[in-house]
XYZ file of C-alpha atoms in Angstrom:
375
model
C -14.872 4.213 69.341
C -17.640 6.659 68.651
C -15.084 9.437 68.339
C -13.016 7.261 65.962
C -16.055 6.651 63.733
C -16.936 10.332 63.859
C -13.383 11.323 62.856
C -13.428 8.853 59.944
C -16.814 10.167 58.784
C -15.608 13.767 58.963
C -12.459 12.855 57.021
C -14.519 11.025 54.375
C -16.879 13.999 54.062
C -13.895 16.344 53.740
C -12.337 14.121 51.048
C -15.616 14.068 49.122
C -15.880 17.848 49.393
C -12.284 18.193 48.121
C -13.098 15.924 45.178
C -16.248 17.937 44.461
C -14.273 21.186 44.644
C -11.698 19.715 42.267
C -14.489 18.679 39.856
C -16.043 22.144 40.068
C -12.678 23.698 39.330
C -12.220 21.364 36.354
C -15.671 20.624 34.912
C -16.007 18.177 32.014
C -15.555 19.743 28.589
C -15.604 18.395 25.019
C -12.118 18.533 23.541
C -10.036 17.023 20.765
C -6.571 15.573 21.273
C -3.927 15.515 18.525
C -2.158 12.141 18.746
C 0.973 10.691 17.173
C 2.034 7.073 17.584
C 4.159 4.293 16.181
C 1.801 1.375 15.626
C 4.342 -1.459 15.621
C 3.421 -4.110 18.171
C -0.200 -2.932 18.451
C -3.345 -4.479 17.025
C -4.490 -1.139 15.692
C -6.037 1.947 17.229
C -9.488 0.838 18.351
C -9.950 -0.632 21.801
C -11.741 -3.955 22.218
C -13.019 -3.856 25.796
C -12.757 -7.295 27.381
C -10.058 -8.475 24.955
C -6.742 -7.944 26.708
C -5.095 -10.461 24.373
C -4.673 -7.860 21.606
C -3.151 -4.604 22.822
C -4.313 -1.430 21.061
C -3.266 2.231 21.098
C -6.526 3.155 22.849
C -5.782 0.713 25.702
C -2.697 2.774 26.560
C -4.493 6.088 25.974
C -7.485 5.281 28.214
C -5.188 4.027 30.962
C -3.239 7.332 30.822
C -6.463 9.387 30.902
C -7.628 7.553 34.050
C -4.229 7.704 35.802
C -3.816 11.419 35.077
C -7.248 12.186 36.572
C -8.863 13.449 33.341
C -11.624 10.861 33.421
C -13.102 8.678 36.185
C -12.228 4.994 36.107
C -15.719 3.868 35.044
C -15.439 6.030 31.895
C -12.436 3.965 30.922
C -14.539 0.827 31.136
C -17.417 2.328 29.117
C -16.010 4.804 26.598
C -19.483 6.042 25.592
C -19.647 7.792 28.989
C -16.952 10.217 27.835
C -18.409 10.473 24.273
C -15.147 9.046 22.893
C -14.693 8.940 19.115
C -11.610 8.420 16.981
C -11.302 10.108 13.589
C -9.843 7.136 11.729
C -9.303 3.570 12.763
C -5.760 2.468 12.033
C -5.199 -1.271 11.898
C -2.420 -3.578 13.037
C 1.073 -2.122 12.780
C 0.012 1.203 11.221
C 1.274 4.530 12.603
C -0.209 8.029 12.828
C 1.300 11.497 12.903
C -1.979 13.411 13.132
C -4.748 11.240 14.576
C -7.603 13.132 16.249
C -9.863 11.816 19.039
C -12.795 13.697 20.583
C -13.968 13.132 24.162
C -15.196 14.795 27.357
C -12.541 15.264 30.049
C -11.891 17.255 33.199
C -9.661 20.135 32.141
C -7.082 19.679 34.890
C -3.930 21.829 35.145
C -0.992 20.787 32.921
C -3.288 18.259 31.279
C -1.057 17.345 28.298
C 2.018 16.868 30.459
C 0.086 14.682 32.914
C -1.410 12.461 30.192
C 1.965 12.061 28.445
C 3.627 11.127 31.755
C 1.465 7.987 31.776
C 2.042 7.085 28.101
C 4.953 5.184 26.527
C 7.314 7.441 24.557
C 6.086 6.098 21.174
C 2.575 7.496 21.882
C 2.326 11.272 22.377
C -0.477 13.789 22.795
C 0.837 16.802 20.869
C -2.084 19.193 21.121
C -5.522 19.903 22.621
C -8.392 22.179 21.558
C -11.881 22.875 22.909
C -14.707 21.999 20.504
C -18.508 22.316 20.392
C -20.495 20.040 22.701
C -21.913 17.943 19.872
C -18.572 17.520 18.061
C -17.797 13.997 16.798
C -14.305 13.593 15.317
C -15.340 10.871 12.870
C -18.534 12.475 11.526
C -17.157 16.017 11.331
C -13.995 14.959 9.471
C -14.358 15.760 5.773
C -11.019 14.432 4.471
C -8.054 12.313 5.516
C -4.453 12.367 4.298
C -2.332 9.210 4.456
C 1.293 8.710 3.465
C 2.971 5.500 2.359
C 6.744 5.232 2.698
C 8.354 2.581 0.494
C 11.810 1.637 -0.779
C 12.162 2.870 -4.378
C 13.418 -0.511 -5.642
C 9.699 -1.406 -5.596
C 9.501 0.531 -8.905
C 12.421 -1.268 -10.619
C 11.311 -3.107 -13.788
C 10.869 -6.853 -13.305
C 13.243 -7.662 -16.196
C 16.160 -5.812 -14.606
C 18.412 -7.533 -12.103
C 18.179 -5.121 -9.157
C 20.572 -4.774 -6.243
C 18.121 -3.373 -3.697
C 20.486 -1.172 -1.698
C 22.151 0.437 -4.737
C 18.950 1.049 -6.716
C 18.114 4.701 -7.350
C 14.867 5.942 -8.887
C 15.390 7.850 -12.164
C 13.392 10.920 -13.187
C 11.543 9.141 -15.989
C 10.264 6.365 -13.686
C 9.166 8.876 -11.010
C 7.223 10.796 -13.676
C 5.522 7.560 -14.771
C 4.617 6.749 -11.156
C 3.068 10.194 -10.715
C 1.173 9.981 -14.008
C -0.391 6.697 -12.847
C -1.156 7.939 -9.306
C -2.919 10.988 -10.800
C -5.358 8.617 -12.576
C -6.965 7.925 -9.172
C -7.992 11.564 -8.685
C -11.711 12.270 -8.799
C -14.658 9.986 -8.012
C -14.334 6.331 -9.017
C -15.867 2.984 -8.160
C -13.228 1.320 -5.972
C -15.028 -2.022 -5.471
C -11.921 -3.831 -6.800
C -9.749 -2.128 -4.153
C -11.446 -3.598 -1.088
C -13.165 -6.826 -0.051
C -16.865 -7.482 0.530
C -18.158 -4.670 -1.702
C -19.889 -5.370 -4.970
C -19.617 -3.162 -8.079
C -23.131 -1.784 -7.552
C -22.661 -0.897 -3.892
C -22.984 2.926 -3.749
C -20.471 3.089 -0.869
C -17.720 1.725 -3.172
C -17.601 5.141 -4.872
C -14.923 7.297 -3.278
C -13.544 10.770 -4.002
C -9.754 11.209 -4.175
C -8.494 14.811 -4.016
C -4.790 14.252 -4.628
C -2.229 11.476 -4.918
C 1.464 11.852 -5.745
C 4.947 10.496 -4.988
C 7.536 12.914 -3.589
C 11.274 13.154 -4.285
C 13.304 10.116 -3.177
C 15.759 10.268 -0.255
C 18.340 7.867 1.201
C 18.149 6.455 4.738
C 20.410 3.747 6.164
C 21.787 3.085 2.676
C 18.350 2.421 1.099
C 16.501 4.919 -1.098
C 12.903 5.603 -0.030
C 10.049 7.740 -1.349
C 6.753 8.845 0.210
C 3.397 8.669 -1.585
C 0.721 11.074 -0.267
C -3.007 10.543 -0.809
C -5.869 12.774 0.315
C -9.463 11.602 0.071
C -12.828 12.033 1.758
C -12.634 8.523 3.249
C -11.058 5.178 2.431
C -12.274 1.596 2.562
C -10.321 -1.236 4.120
C -7.127 -1.975 2.114
C -8.038 0.644 -0.511
C -4.814 2.683 -0.302
C -2.585 -0.389 -0.216
C -4.332 -1.799 -3.296
C -4.143 1.533 -5.158
C -0.383 1.580 -4.558
C -0.027 -2.162 -5.238
C -1.595 -1.809 -8.688
C 0.653 1.130 -9.649
C 3.732 -0.866 -8.587
C 2.544 -3.832 -10.714
C 2.176 -1.544 -13.757
C 5.533 0.243 -13.313
C 7.322 -3.104 -12.843
C 5.832 -4.391 -16.108
C 3.430 -7.022 -14.743
C 0.231 -5.207 -15.785
C -0.855 -2.874 -18.599
C -1.731 0.750 -17.810
C -5.275 0.100 -19.052
C -5.965 -2.066 -15.973
C -6.672 1.038 -13.839
C -9.504 2.113 -16.138
C -10.742 -1.498 -16.292
C -10.821 -1.713 -12.471
C -13.519 1.003 -12.293
C -15.877 -1.255 -14.254
C -18.106 -4.041 -12.982
C -15.799 -6.982 -13.687
C -13.636 -8.398 -10.914
C -9.988 -7.399 -11.389
C -7.089 -8.993 -9.516
C -5.570 -6.059 -7.588
C -2.494 -6.805 -5.427
C -2.294 -5.340 -1.917
C 0.996 -3.660 -0.947
C 2.363 -4.401 2.576
C 0.923 -2.530 5.578
C 4.350 -1.346 6.732
C 4.882 2.226 5.591
C 1.272 3.378 5.887
C 0.825 6.436 8.142
C -2.256 8.529 8.934
C -0.742 11.973 8.326
C -3.585 14.338 9.108
C -7.336 14.711 9.203
C -9.202 17.713 7.837
C -12.156 19.642 9.261
C -12.717 22.338 6.623
C -16.521 22.589 7.060
C -16.295 22.710 10.871
C -13.560 25.352 10.700
C -15.647 27.554 8.389
C -18.636 27.370 10.718
C -17.058 27.447 14.201
C -13.349 28.245 13.752
C -13.804 31.995 14.016
C -16.954 32.249 16.151
C -15.029 33.796 19.045
C -15.584 30.738 21.267
C -13.739 27.954 19.441
C -10.426 27.659 17.645
C -10.139 26.266 14.123
C -8.924 22.652 14.113
C -5.581 23.438 12.539
C -2.238 22.506 14.070
C 0.300 24.960 12.641
C 1.972 25.455 16.029
C 2.327 21.688 16.496
C 3.907 21.038 13.056
C 7.431 21.005 14.448
C 6.515 18.522 17.217
C 4.845 16.286 14.610
C 7.974 16.382 12.399
C 10.248 15.548 15.360
C 8.021 12.623 16.398
C 8.056 11.179 12.865
C 11.864 11.389 12.725
C 12.252 9.797 16.168
C 9.630 7.048 16.114
C 7.786 6.515 12.818
C 10.469 6.626 10.110
C 13.089 4.590 12.043
C 10.468 1.868 12.703
C 9.542 1.647 9.012
C 13.186 1.693 7.856
C 14.483 -0.819 10.425
C 11.549 -3.195 9.960
C 12.022 -3.079 6.172
C 15.743 -3.827 6.565
C 15.167 -6.702 8.992
C 11.930 -8.272 7.700
C 12.135 -7.253 4.013
C 8.361 -6.987 3.765
C 8.423 -5.084 0.449
C 11.021 -7.365 -1.175
C 9.027 -10.467 -0.115
C 5.761 -8.997 -1.399
C 7.297 -8.058 -4.774
C 8.074 -11.746 -5.298
C 4.332 -12.532 -5.132
C 3.390 -10.176 -8.003
C 4.178 -12.803 -10.653
C 1.383 -15.084 -9.363
C -1.319 -12.477 -10.001
C -3.272 -12.736 -13.232
C -3.697 -9.177 -14.473
C -5.258 -10.135 -17.791
C -8.182 -12.308 -16.754
C -11.148 -11.164 -14.717
C -12.770 -13.576 -12.267
C -11.069 -16.689 -13.680
C -8.297 -17.945 -11.465
C -8.857 -15.190 -8.921
C -9.483 -17.564 -6.018
C -6.172 -19.341 -6.504
C -4.305 -16.035 -6.685
C -6.042 -14.671 -3.619
C -5.169 -17.819 -1.702
C -1.506 -17.464 -2.671
C -1.334 -13.788 -1.879
C -2.826 -14.399 1.572
C 0.189 -16.553 2.354
C 2.578 -13.666 1.753
C 3.845 -11.613 4.687
C 1.029 -9.226 5.585
C 0.663 -6.516 8.177
C -2.885 -5.203 8.259
C -2.783 -1.571 7.222
C -5.484 0.860 8.033
C -6.849 2.507 5.013
C -9.835 3.880 6.563
C -12.254 5.115 9.019
C -14.728 3.392 11.225
C -17.595 3.261 8.784
C -16.274 0.387 6.751
C -12.699 -0.570 7.503
C -13.138 -3.542 9.748
């Protein structure tokens, strides 16, 4: 018996030494991971520990990090222990092609392959880079680019009888769309493009660097176009409302002057386009790259080598999900039918009734923002 106990103790000691050796070989380091995912079926990016009812992208990610041996199990239960931070919080149903998370992990061999082996195919880690010890992906991010993919019949004038699948966007309408989207560039008070922010709240002012609609293309018999927007940060629903208002103007429901009016203090009824189609394209770290990108110890946070993998992932998982869901659930067509109930001429009068009606329309929560105020 004594020999048996002694053998067990020696084995346990040897196992602990092996684990220690393994940890010494792969000490914890601060890194960033480049993530792509299709958000359909998930309640957003951010994990809610203790709430297994709503599955999130981070639930699957943390599970893969533990199973691959990158982090100990207790770090999965308390994410602060690995200094985990996401760059932008995407909400229910929203996808990402270039999400960035920062965390401390053990740099094990073949780390990307091992993590991906424990992830479903619609979530991929496409890249990894070492960063400074105090790096925080949310705070160090100085701009975010989102795209919004929509069927072009959304821009057909309300007085024209439109066959959705045969509609094609003409040059003149595309130019009008781009003229309106360009109005958003610069710093404006976007209090009318989110909820729970008053006109005098300083945080309602946001800086938009660029916003435009690209050339249309046909998929599965329907013509689509992609709107790109780059800004420092976005409030909850801001991008969807910016696009919703442009659609309302192009369709002939609202006057062009409403954009200018929305910057003012009065409450303006701004419709919110569906969440389907919204994708976090990339996040930008220009200031960090200038300071640390060429210091000889760290790489700049740019992903030129991963561009092809990102493009392949979008074609395999993100675009088909948007296209097929639009065909089956007709979220854009259903939402367009609600535009006539909005009152674009009045200010606060009748707003409550319109808001109540618009809440009843089909609505996937889209993430237009980062942690600070998209809740």
